[in-house]
Structure formats: structure tokens, C-alpha cells
Coordinates of C-alpha atoms in Angstrom, one line a residue:
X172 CA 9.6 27.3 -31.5
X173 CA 6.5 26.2 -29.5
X174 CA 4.0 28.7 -28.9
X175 CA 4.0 30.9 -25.8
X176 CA 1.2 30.1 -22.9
X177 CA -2.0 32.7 -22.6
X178 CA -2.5 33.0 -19.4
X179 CA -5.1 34.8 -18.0
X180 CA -4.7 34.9 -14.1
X181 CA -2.5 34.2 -11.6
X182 CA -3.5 33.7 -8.1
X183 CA -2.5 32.7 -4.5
X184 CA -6.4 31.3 -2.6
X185 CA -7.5 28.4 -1.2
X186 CA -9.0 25.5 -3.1
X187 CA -12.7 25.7 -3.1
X188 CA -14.1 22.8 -4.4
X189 CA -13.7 19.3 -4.8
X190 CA -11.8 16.2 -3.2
X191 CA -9.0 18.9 -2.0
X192 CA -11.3 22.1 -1.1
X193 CA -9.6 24.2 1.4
X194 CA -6.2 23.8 0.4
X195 CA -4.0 26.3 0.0
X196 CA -3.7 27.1 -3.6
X197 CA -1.7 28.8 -6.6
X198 CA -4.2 29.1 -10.2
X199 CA -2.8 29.3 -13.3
X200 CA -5.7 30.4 -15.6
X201 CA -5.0 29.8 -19.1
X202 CA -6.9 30.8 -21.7
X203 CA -8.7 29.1 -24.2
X204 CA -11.7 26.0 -24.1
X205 CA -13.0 23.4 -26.1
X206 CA -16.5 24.1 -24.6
X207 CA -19.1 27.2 -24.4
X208 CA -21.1 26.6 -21.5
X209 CA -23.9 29.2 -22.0
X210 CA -26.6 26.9 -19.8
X211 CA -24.4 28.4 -16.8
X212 CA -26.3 31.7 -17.2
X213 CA -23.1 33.8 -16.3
X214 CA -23.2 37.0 -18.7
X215 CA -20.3 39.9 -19.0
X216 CA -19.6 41.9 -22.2
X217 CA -16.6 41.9 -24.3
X218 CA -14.0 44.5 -23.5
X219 CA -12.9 44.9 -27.4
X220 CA -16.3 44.6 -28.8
X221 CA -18.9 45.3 -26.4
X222 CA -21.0 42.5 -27.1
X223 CA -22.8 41.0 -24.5
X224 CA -21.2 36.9 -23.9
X225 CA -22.9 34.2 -22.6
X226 CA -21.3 31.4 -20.5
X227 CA -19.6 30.3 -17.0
X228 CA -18.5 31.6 -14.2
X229 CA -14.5 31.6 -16.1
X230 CA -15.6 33.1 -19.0
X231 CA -12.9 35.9 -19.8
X232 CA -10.8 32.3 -19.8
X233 CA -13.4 30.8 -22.4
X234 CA -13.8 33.3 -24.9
X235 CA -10.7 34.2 -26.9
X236 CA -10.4 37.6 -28.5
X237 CA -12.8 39.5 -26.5
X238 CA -10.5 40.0 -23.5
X239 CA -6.9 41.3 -23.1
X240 CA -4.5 38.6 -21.8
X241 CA -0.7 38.6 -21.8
X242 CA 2.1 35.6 -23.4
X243 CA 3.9 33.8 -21.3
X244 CA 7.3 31.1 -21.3
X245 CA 7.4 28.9 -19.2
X246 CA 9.9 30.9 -17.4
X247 CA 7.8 33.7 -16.8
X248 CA 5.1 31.5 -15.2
X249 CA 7.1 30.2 -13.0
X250 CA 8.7 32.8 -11.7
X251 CA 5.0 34.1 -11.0
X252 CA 4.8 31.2 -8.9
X253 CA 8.0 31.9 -6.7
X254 CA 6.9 35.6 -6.1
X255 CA 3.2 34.3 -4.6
X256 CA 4.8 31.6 -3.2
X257 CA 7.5 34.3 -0.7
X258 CA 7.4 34.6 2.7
X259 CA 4.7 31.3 2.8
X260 CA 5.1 28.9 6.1
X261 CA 4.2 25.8 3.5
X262 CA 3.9 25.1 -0.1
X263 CA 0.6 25.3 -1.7
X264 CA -0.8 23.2 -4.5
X265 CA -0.7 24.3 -8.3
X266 CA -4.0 24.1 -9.8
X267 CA -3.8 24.2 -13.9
X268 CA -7.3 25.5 -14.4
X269 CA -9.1 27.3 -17.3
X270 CA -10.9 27.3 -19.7
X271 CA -9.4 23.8 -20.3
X272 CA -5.9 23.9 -19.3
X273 CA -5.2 20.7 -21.5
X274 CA -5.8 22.2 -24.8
X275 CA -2.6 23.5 -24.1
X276 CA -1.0 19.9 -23.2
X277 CA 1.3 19.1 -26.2
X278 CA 2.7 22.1 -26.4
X279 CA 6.2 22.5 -25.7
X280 CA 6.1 25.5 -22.9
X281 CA 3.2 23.6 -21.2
X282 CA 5.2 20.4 -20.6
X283 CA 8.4 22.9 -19.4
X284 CA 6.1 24.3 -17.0
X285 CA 4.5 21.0 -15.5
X286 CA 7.7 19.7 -15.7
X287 CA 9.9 22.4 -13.3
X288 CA 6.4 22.7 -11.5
X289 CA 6.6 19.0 -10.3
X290 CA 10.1 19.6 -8.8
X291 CA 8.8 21.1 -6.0
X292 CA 5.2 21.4 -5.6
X293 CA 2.0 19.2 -6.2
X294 CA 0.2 19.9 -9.7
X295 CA -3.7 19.7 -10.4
X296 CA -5.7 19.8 -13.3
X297 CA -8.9 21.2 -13.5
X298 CA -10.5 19.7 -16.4
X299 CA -14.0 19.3 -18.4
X300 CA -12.8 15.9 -19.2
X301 CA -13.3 15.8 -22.9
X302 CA -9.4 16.2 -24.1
X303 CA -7.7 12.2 -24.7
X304 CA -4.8 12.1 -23.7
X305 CA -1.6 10.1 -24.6
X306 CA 0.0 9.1 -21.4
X307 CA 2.2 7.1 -22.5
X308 CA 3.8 9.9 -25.3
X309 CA 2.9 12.5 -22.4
X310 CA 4.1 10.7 -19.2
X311 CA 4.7 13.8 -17.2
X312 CA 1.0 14.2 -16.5
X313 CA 1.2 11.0 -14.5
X314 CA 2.8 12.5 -11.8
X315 CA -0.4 15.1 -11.7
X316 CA -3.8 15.4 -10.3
X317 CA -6.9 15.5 -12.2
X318 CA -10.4 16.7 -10.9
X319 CA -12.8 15.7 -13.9
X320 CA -15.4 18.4 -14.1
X321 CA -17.5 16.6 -16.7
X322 CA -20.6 19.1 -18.1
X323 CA -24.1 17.9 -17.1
X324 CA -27.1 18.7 -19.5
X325 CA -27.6 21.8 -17.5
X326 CA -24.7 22.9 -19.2
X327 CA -26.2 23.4 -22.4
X328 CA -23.7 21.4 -23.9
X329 CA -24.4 18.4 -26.3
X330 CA -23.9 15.5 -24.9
X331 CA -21.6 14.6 -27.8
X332 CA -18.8 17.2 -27.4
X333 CA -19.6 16.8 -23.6
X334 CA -18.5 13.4 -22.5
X335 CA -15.5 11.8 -23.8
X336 CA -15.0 7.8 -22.1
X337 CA -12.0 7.2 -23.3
X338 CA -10.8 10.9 -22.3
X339 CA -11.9 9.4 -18.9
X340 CA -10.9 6.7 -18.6
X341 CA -7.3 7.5 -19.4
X342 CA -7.0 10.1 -17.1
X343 CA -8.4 7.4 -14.8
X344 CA -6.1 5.0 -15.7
X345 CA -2.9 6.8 -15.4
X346 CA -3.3 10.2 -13.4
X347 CA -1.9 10.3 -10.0
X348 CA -5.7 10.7 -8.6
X349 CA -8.6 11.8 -10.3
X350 CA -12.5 12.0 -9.4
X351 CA -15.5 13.4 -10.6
X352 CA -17.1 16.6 -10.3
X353 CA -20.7 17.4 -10.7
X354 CA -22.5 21.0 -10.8
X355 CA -26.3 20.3 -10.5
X356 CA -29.1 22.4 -10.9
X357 CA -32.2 20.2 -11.1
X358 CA -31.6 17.7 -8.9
X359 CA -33.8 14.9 -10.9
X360 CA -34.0 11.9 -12.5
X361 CA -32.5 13.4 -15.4
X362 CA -29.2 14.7 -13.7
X363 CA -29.4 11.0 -11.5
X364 CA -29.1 9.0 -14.2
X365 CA -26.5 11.2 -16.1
X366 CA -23.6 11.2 -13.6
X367 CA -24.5 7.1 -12.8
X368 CA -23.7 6.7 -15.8
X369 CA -20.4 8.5 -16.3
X370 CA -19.5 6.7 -12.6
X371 CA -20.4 3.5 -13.3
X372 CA -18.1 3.4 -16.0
X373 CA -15.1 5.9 -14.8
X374 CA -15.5 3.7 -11.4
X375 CA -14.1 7.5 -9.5
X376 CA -15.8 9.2 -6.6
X377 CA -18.1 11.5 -7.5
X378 CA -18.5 15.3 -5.5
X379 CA -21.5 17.6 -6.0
X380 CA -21.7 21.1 -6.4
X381 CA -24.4 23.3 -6.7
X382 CA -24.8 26.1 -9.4
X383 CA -24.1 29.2 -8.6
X384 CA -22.3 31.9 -10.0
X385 CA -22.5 34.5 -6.6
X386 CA -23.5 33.6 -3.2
X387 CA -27.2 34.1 -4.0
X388 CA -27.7 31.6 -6.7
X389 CA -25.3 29.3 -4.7
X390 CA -27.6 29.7 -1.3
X391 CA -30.6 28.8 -3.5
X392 CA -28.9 25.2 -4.7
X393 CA -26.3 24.2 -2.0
X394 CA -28.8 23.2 0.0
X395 CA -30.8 20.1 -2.6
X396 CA -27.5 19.7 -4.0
X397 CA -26.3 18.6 -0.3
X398 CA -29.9 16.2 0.3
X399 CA -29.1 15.1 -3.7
X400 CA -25.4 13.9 -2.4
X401 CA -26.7 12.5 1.0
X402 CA -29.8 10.8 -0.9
X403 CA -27.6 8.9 -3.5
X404 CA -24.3 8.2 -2.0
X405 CA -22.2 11.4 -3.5
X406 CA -19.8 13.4 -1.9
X407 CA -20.9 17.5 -1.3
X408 CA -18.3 19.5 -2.5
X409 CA -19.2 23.5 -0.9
X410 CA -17.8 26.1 -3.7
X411 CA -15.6 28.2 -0.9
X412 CA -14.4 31.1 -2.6
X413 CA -18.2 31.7 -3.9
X414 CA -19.2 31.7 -0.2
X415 CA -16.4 33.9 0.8
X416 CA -15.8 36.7 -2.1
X417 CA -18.6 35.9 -4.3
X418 CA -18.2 36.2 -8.6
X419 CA -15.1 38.4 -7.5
X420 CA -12.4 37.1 -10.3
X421 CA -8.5 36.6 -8.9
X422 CA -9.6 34.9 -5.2

């Protein structure tokens, strides 16, 4: 029997960043990531241990064990989709976030859900970029959309367990769409030559974002991170539901 799905939130918003930012939205937050991205700066304490835990601005999706989250079938999810979805004048998109939603990709409740999910509404993928995945075992995922949030050295993340090519490019290759998505923070040479290189060779448009955890730090970047996009060719991506609730989790 395949493991039930952690899921961590469920929402009705708008999507605030990206190629599709300011569409309406349903996120699925699952729990669990391959990646502990501590050069974000966000800090909360564990709720079972007290301890104070460094990451992003998702982090009671990062670290396991520290929060309290609830198992789900693929059932259950879905029916959390119809009950957001009632009384709606149009269907929203279903955004797969985390974390890093494709951790969860092989297993058997996952592919249920993306499955019945695809009947009727458009599914997205929020990921970091570094999972390979085998389209043509796990063809479902080709009728989904992928933005590739692939971690900068601002991150605090070796570049090794960082960027995956041939996570990618397959993505790339065989997604529905994809592009790539950029937070920046010092808007140099360094951070230049990092995401030319992951879009010279991914060949996908690229959308910058600045850092910014709460509307504060977000005012103090948006600002060079739109001259950085302008300057090089990028596209700005604004992070919406910063500007409009803040580090307020759920919206």
C-alpha cells in the first residue's frame, strides 16, 4: 500500500509569482524537501522542540518532524479541492508546491491525485529543479506545468546538490511548459553569470524575483531586481501575496 501524502496546507489565493502570477490559485503544500535553504534568512522555532530553525520563507514545509501536519489519500486531497473550489465563477489552477512536491512523485497517491487533478483543472509544479524525472515511466507529469525555481548561491546551497542539468532539461523536454525562476539578492556578476549559465543550457525564459521574506525586505530588493531584469533581458516576476499579506502563511 503506497504511503499516504503529508500535506501541510491547503489554500484558495492567487498566484504570485512567475510566468502565471495573478492567477487564481489552489496550493497543495506538501511536506518534505531535498534542500535546506538557510541563506534565505527566514527563522521560526519548532513547535515540538523549541529550537530555533533556519531556512525559507516555506519552512514548516521543509523541516520534517518539528511541525504538526496531517495524512492524506488522494481522496481526501481532492475533495479539499472541490470544497475551495464551491460557489467559484471559474476554475482556478492547481499549484503542487512545497517543500519539493516531487519527492513525492513515484509514489502511488501522488500519481492518483495528479491524475483525477488533470481531469478538470490545470496542474503546476513548483519545483527547485534538482529531482530527474522519468517521463517516459511517469508520463502523467507531461500533461503538467513546471516553474523551475532553481537555488542561486544566495541560497546557501552547494552548488552540487543545487543544480541538476539533466533534472532540467527533462522537465524541459517533456513538461507541458516550464521556465525558470530566479530569487536574487546581490544583483552582480556573480548571480549574472550563475543564471546565464543555467539558461544558456535549459534554453527557458527566465523571471526574477527579489528576496524577501515580508514586504520590507521585498521593498528593499524589488526594486534592483527589476533594473537587474531590465538591464539583462529577464523577465520581473513581483512576489504578490508578499505585497499584499506579507510572511502571513495560508494566502
Amino acid at each position: 500500500m503506497s504511503k499516504e501524502l503529508e500535506l501541510v496546507e491547503a489554500f484558495l489565493s492567487i498566484q504570485g509569482e512567475g510566468a502565471y502570477q495573478g492567477r487564481l490559485a489552489i496550493f497543495l503544500r506538501f511536506l518534505g524537501c531535498n534542500l535546506n535553504c538557510s541563506g534565505f534568512g527566514v527563522k521560526t522555532r519548532s513547535l515540538k522542540t523549541g529550537e530555533e530553525l533556519l531556512g525559507c520563507d516555506s519552512i514548516r514545509a521543509v523541516f520534517k518532524g518539528h511541525f504538526h501536519h496531517k495524512r492524506y489519500n488522494a481522496d481526501e486531497i481532492l475533495s479539499l479541492v472541490d470544497g475551495l473550489c464551491k460557489d467559484l465563477e471559474q476554475r482556478p489552477i492547481i499549484v503542487l508546491t512545497g517543500g519539493e512536491p516531487l519527492i513525492w512523485h513515484q509514489n502511488e497517491n501522488f500519481i492518483n491525485l495528479v491524475r483525477n487533478l488533470l481531469r478538470n483543472y490545470e496542474v503546476h509544479f513548483e519545483t527547485n529543479g534538482t529531482i530527474l524525472v522519468d517521463f517516459a515511466k511517469f508520463e502523467i507529469y507531461k500533461n503538467c506545468h513546471f516553474a523551475l525555481g532553481v537555488k542561486l548561491a544566495n541560497s546557501g546551497v552547494s552548488e552540487q546538490k543545487r543544480i541538476n542539468l539533466d533534472a532540467i532539461l527533462a522537465i524541459k523536454d517533456n513538461a507541458k511548459s516550464s521556465f525558470l525562476k530566479f530569487v536574487l539578492s546581490r544583483f552582480d556578476k556573480s548571480e549574472l553569470e550563475e543564471i546565464s549559465y543555467i539558461k544558456n543550457r535549459a534554453n527557458l525564459p527566465v523571471w526574477c524575483m527579489a528576496m524577501g521574506a515580508n514586504e520590507d525586505e521585498l521593498s528593499k530588493n524589488a526594486l534592483k531586481t527589476a533594473q537587474f531584469a531590465i538591464k539583462h533581458g529577464f523577465n520581473y516576476s513581483e512576489r504578490i501575496h508578499i505585497r499584499l499579506w506579507g510572511d502571513k502563511e495560508g494566502v
